[in-house]
Short mmCIF file of C-alpha atoms in Angstrom, two decimals:
data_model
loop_
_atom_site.label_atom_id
_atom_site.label_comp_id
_atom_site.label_asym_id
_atom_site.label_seq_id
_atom_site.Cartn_x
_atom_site.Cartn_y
_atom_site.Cartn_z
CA UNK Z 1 -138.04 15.04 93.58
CA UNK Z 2 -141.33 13.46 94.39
CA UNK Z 3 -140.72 12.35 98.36
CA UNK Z 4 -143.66 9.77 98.25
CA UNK Z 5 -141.56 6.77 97.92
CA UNK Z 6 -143.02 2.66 96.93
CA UNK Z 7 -140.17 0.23 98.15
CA UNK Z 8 -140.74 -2.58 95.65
CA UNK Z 9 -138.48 -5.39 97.70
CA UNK Z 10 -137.41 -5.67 101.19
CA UNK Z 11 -134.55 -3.10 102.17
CA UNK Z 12 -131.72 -4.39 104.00
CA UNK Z 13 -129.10 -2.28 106.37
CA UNK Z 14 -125.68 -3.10 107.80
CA UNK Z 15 -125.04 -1.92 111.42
CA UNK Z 16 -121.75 0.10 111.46
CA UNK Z 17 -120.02 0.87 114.34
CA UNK Z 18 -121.53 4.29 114.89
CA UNK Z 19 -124.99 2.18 115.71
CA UNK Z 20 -123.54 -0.33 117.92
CA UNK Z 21 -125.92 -0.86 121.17
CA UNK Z 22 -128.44 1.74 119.19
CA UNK Z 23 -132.43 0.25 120.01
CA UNK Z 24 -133.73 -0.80 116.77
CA UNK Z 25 -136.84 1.28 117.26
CA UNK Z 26 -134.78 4.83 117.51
CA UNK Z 27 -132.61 3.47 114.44
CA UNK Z 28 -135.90 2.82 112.42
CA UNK Z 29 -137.07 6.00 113.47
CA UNK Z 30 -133.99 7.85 112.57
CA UNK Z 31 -134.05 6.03 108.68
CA UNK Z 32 -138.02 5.77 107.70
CA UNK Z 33 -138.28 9.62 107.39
CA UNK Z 34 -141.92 9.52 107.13
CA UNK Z 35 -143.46 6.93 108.93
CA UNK Z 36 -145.19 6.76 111.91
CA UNK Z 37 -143.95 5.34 115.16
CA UNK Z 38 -147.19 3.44 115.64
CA UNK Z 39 -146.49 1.53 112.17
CA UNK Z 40 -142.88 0.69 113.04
CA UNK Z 41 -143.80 -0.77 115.85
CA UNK Z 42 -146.46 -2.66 114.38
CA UNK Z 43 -143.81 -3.77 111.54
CA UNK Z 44 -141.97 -5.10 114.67
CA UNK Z 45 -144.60 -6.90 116.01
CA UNK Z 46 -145.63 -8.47 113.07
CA UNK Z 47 -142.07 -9.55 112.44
CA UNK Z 48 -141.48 -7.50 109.34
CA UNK Z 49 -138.30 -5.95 110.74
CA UNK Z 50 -135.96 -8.79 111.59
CA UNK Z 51 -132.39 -8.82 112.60
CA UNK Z 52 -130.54 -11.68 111.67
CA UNK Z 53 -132.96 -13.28 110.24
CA UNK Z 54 -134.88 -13.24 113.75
CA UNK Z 55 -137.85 -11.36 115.32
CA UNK Z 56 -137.27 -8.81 117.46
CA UNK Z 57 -138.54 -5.99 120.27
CA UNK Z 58 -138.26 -2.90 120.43
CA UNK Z 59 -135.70 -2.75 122.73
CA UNK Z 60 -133.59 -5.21 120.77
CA UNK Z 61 -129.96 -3.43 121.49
CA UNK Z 62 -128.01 -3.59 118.10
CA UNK Z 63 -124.23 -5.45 117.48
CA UNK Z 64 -121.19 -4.82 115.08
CA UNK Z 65 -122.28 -6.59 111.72
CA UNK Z 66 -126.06 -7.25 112.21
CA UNK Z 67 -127.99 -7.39 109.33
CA UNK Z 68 -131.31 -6.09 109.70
CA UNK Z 69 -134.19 -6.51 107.16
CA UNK Z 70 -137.41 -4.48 106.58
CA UNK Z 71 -140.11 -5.88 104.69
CA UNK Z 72 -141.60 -3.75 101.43
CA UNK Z 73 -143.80 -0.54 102.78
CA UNK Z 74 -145.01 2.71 101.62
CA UNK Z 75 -143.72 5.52 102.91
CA UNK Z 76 -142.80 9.31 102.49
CA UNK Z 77 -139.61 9.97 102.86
CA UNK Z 78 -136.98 13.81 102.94
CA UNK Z 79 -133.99 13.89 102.96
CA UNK Z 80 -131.78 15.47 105.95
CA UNK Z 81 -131.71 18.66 103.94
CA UNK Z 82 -135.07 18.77 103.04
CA UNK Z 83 -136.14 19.57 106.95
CA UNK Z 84 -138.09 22.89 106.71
CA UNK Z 85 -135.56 24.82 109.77
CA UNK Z 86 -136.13 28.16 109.05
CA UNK Z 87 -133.32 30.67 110.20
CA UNK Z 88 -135.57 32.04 113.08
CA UNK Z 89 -136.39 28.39 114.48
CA UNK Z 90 -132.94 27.26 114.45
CA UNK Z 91 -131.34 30.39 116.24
CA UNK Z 92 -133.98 29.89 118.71
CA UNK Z 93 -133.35 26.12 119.31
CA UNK Z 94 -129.35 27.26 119.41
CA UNK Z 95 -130.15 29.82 121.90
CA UNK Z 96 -131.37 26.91 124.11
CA UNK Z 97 -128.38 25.01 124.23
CA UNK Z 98 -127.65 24.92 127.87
CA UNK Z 99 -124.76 22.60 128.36
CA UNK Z 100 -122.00 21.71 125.40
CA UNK Z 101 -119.19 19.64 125.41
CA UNK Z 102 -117.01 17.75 122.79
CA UNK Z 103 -119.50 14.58 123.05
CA UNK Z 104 -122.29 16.09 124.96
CA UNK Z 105 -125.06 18.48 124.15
CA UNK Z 106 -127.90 19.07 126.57
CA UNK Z 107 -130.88 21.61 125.29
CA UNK Z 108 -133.75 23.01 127.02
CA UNK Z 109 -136.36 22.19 124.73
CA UNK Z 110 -139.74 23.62 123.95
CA UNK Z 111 -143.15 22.41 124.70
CA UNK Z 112 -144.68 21.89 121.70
CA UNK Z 113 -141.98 20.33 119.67
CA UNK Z 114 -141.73 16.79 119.21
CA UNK Z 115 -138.34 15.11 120.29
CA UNK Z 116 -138.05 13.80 116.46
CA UNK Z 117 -140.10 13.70 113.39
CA UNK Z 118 -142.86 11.13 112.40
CA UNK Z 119 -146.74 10.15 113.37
CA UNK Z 120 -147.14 13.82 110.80
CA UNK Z 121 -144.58 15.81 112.32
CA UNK Z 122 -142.70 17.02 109.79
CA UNK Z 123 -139.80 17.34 111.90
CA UNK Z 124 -138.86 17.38 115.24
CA UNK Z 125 -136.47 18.69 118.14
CA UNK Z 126 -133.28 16.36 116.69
CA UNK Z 127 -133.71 16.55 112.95
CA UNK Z 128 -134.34 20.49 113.55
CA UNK Z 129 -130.59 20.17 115.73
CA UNK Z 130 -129.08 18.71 113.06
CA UNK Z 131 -129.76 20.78 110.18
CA UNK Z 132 -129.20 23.86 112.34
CA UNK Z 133 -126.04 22.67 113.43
CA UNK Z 134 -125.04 20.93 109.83
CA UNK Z 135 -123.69 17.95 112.32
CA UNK Z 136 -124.89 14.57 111.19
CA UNK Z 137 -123.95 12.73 113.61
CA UNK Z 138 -126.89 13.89 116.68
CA UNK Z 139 -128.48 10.94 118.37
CA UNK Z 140 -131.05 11.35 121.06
CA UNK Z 141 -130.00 9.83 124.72
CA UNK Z 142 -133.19 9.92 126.13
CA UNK Z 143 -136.40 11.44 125.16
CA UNK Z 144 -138.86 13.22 126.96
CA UNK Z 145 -143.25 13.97 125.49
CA UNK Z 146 -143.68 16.47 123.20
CA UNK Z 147 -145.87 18.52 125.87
CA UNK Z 148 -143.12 18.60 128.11
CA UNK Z 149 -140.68 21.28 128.17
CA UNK Z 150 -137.11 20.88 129.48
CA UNK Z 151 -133.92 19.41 129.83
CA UNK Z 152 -132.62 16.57 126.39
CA UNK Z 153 -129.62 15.11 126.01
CA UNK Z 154 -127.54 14.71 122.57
CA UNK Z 155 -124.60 13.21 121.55
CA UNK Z 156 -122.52 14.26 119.79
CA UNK Z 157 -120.34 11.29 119.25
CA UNK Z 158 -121.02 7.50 119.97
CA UNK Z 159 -119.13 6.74 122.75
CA UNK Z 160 -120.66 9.43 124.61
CA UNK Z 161 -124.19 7.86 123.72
CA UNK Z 162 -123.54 4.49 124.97
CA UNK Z 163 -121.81 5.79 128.48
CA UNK Z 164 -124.60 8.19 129.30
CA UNK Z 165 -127.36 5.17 128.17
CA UNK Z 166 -125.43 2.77 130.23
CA UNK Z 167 -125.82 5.22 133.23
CA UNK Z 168 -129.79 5.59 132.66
CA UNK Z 169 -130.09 2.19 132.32
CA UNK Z 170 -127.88 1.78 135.22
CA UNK Z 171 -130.29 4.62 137.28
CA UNK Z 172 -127.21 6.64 138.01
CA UNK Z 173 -128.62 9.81 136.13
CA UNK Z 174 -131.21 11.46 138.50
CA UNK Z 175 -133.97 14.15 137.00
CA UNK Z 176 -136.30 16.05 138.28
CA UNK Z 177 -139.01 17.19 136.74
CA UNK Z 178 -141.40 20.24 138.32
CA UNK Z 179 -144.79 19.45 137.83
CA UNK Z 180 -147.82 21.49 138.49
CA UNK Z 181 -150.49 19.59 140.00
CA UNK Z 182 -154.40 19.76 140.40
CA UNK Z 183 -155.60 19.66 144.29
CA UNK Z 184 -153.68 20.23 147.16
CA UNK Z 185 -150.91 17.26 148.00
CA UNK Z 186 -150.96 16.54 151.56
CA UNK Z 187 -147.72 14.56 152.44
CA UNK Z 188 -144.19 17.50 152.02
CA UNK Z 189 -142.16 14.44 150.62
CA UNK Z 190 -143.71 10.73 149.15
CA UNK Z 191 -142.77 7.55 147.04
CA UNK Z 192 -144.69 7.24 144.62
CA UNK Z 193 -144.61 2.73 144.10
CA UNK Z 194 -146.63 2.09 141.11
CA UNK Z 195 -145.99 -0.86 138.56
CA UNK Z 196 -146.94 0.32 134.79
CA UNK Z 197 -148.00 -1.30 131.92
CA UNK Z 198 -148.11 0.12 128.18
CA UNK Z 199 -151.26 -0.25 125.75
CA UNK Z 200 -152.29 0.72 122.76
CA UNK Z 201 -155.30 2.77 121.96
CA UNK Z 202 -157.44 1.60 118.56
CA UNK Z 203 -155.55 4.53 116.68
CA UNK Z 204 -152.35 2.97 117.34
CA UNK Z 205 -151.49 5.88 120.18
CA UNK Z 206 -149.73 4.44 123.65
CA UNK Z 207 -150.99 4.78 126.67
CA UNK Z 208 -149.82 4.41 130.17
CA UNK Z 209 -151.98 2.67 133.16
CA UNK Z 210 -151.27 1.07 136.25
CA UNK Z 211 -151.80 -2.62 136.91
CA UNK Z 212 -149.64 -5.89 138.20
CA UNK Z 213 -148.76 -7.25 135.49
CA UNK Z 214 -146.39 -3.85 134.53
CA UNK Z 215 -143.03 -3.04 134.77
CA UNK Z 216 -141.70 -1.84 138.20
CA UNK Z 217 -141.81 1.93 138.94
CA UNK Z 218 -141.16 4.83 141.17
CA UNK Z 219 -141.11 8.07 141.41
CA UNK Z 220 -139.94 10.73 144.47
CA UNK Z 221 -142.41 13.70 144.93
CA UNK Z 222 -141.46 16.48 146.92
CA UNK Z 223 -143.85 19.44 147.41
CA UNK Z 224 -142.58 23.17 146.61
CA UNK Z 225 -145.47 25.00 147.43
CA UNK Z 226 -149.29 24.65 148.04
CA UNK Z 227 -152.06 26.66 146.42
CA UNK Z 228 -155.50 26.56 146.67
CA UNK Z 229 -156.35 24.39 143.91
CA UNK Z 230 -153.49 23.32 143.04
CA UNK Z 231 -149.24 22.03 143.96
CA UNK Z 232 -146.08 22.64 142.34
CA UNK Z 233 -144.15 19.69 142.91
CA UNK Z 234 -140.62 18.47 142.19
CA UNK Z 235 -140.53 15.34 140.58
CA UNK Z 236 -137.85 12.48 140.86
CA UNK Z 237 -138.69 8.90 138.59
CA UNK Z 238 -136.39 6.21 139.80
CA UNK Z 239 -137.38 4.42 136.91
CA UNK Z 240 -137.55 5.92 133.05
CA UNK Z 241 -141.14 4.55 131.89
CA UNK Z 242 -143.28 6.63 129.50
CA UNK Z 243 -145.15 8.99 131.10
CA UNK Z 244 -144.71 7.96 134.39
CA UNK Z 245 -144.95 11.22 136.43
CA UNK Z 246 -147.93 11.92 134.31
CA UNK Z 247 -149.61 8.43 135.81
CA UNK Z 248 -148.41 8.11 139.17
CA UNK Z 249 -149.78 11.71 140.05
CA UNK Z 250 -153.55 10.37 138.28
CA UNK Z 251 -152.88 7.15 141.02
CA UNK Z 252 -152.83 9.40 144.12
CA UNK Z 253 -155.51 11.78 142.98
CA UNK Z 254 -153.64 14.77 141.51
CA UNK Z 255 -152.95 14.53 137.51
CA UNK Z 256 -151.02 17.18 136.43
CA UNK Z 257 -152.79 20.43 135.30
CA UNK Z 258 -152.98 20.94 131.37
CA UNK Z 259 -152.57 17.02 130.73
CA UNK Z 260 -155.14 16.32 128.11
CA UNK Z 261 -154.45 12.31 128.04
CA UNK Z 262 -154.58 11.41 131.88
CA UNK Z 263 -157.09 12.96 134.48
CA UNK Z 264 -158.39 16.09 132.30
CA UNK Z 265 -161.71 14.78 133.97
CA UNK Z 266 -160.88 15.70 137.45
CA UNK Z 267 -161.81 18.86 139.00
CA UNK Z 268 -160.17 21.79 138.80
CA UNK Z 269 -160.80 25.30 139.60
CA UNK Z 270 -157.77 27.24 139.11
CA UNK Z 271 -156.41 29.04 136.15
CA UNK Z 272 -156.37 27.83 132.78
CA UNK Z 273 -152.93 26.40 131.77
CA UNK Z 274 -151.44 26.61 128.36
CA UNK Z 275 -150.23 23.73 128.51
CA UNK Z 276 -148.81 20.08 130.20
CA UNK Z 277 -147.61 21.64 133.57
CA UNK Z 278 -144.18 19.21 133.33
CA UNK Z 279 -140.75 20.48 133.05
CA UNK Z 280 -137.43 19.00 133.03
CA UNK Z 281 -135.55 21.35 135.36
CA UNK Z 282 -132.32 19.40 136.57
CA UNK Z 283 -129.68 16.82 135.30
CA UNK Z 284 -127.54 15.03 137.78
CA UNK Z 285 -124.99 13.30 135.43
CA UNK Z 286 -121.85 11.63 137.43
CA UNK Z 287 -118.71 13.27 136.06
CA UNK Z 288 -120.64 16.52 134.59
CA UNK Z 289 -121.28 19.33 136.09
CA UNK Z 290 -125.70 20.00 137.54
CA UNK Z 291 -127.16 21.11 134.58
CA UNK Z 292 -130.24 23.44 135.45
CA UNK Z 293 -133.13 25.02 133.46
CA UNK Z 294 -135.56 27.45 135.42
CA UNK Z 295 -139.13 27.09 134.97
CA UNK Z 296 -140.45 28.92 132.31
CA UNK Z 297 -142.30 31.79 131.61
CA UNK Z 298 -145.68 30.24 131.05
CA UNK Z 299 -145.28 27.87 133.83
CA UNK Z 300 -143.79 30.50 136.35
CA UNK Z 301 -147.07 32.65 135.21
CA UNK Z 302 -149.45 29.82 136.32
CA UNK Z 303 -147.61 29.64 139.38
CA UNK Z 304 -148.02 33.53 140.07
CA UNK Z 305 -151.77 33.45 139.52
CA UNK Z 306 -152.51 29.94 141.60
CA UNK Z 307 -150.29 31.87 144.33
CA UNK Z 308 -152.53 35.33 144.24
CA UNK Z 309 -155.88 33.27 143.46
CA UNK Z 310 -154.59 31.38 147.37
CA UNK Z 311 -154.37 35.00 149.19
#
């Protein structure tokens, strides 16, 4: 079957109570296989996604019944089974379960992968779960950038997506992040008070910058260990905005080594990362267990040569 797709009229969908208090962004993204994030969000700007005959955000929360309508665009679309997992990939993305329960699922995910499929990804970390597992029902909690290696929670099941949603929104889920640094930071433990504001780049790609008019942020830093040219910190946000370890560590003059988006102009004279030096190490969920995952290899081998590069 040809997947390039023309919807002639606008497409209408029900929500069920499997989507109840879903964000109407991650539901579009989880039904127009195909199409970028940056164009469903425009769609929702421009009002051609409306729920109940109203215009929404993207943050709209979704209720028993609502009817939600999505004007006529062009779009490629696969099926669920169409997902190119190959046997390798998904044994490898099964090997990094780290935590599993009968509603829970918490992975330590790859940099490199997206956390789902769209802006030319053909897939990404939850449509690859899915058809490894052959579960349908997967549903990101949270997500974290592709770059960034670590920790994700899945449901499983809905009621375990809502809880663990309520408790983010609620702050009552604490992670840290380690993040290598450029420069040496000078204070062991700081708060990192920061307001940021979203914006959109002429190729439709967000960005992240501080100024007044943002949203409230914060973020713990506490150093590990000093090198000569650079830190490994552990990261705590008190607040869940997109890349906001990333900015806060540009605002006090050390962006994180290997980030290609904010601060790649500042100095550095250590050695060269393979990557965004950011990984979600540590889950503290109330009622569950610490769930851990230790830095890895590439990371740990950055940290060996800034160490022997400081003797």
């Amino acid at each position: 079957m040809d997947s390039t797709q023309q919807w002639q009229s606008v497409t209408w969908f029900e929500v069920d109570e499997h989507q109840v208090g879903q964000r109407i962004d991650n539901f579009l993204f989880s039904r127009l296989k195909g199409v970028p994030k940056s164009r469903i969000y425009r769609l929702m700007r421009e009002g051609q996604v409306r729920i109940n005959k109203k215009r929404i955000k993207a943050e709209t929360k979704l209720v028993l019944g609502d009817q939600i309508r999505v004007a006529p665009i062009r779009y490629e679309q696969k099926e669920e089974t169409d997902v190119p997992v190959s046997d390798k990939v998904a044994q490898s993305l099964l090997n990094r379960i780290v935590y599993e329960d009968e509603g829970l699922l918490v992975i330590n995910k790859p940099s490199g992968i997206a956390v789902h499929g769209g802006s030319g990804v053909a897939y990404g970390l939850i449509e690859a779960l899915r058809a490894a597992t052959g579960k349908k029902y997967l549903e990101l909690i949270h997500r974290i950038d592709r770059d960034t290696s670590g920790l994700v929670m899945i449901s499983k099941k809905r009621s375990t997506l809502k809880t663990l949603q309520d408790l983010l929104r609620e702050h009552k889920i604490q992670k840290t992040y380690a993040a290598i640094v450029k420069g040496q930071v000078a204070l062991d433990k700081q708060l990192i008070d920061a307001p940021l504001l979203r914006y959109e780049l002429s190729n439709g790609e967000r960005r992240v910058r501080i100024a007044k008019e943002g949203k409230p942020s914060q973020t713990q830093w506490k150093v590990k260990e000093r090198f000569r040219h650079g830190t490994l910190v552990y990261a705590s946000p008190l607040s869940g905005r997109t890349h906001q370890i990333r900015v806060h560590g540009l605002s006090i003059g050390h962006p994180l080594i290997g980030d290609d988006k904010y601060g790649h102009q500042t100095e550095y004279k250590g050695p060269a990362p393979r990557r965004l030096c950011l990984h979600a190490m540590r889950l503290d969920i109330p009622g569950f267990p610490v769930i851990e995952a230790p830095l890895p290899e590439d990371m740990q081998s950055l940290v060996a040569q800034l160490r022997a590069q400081s003797q």
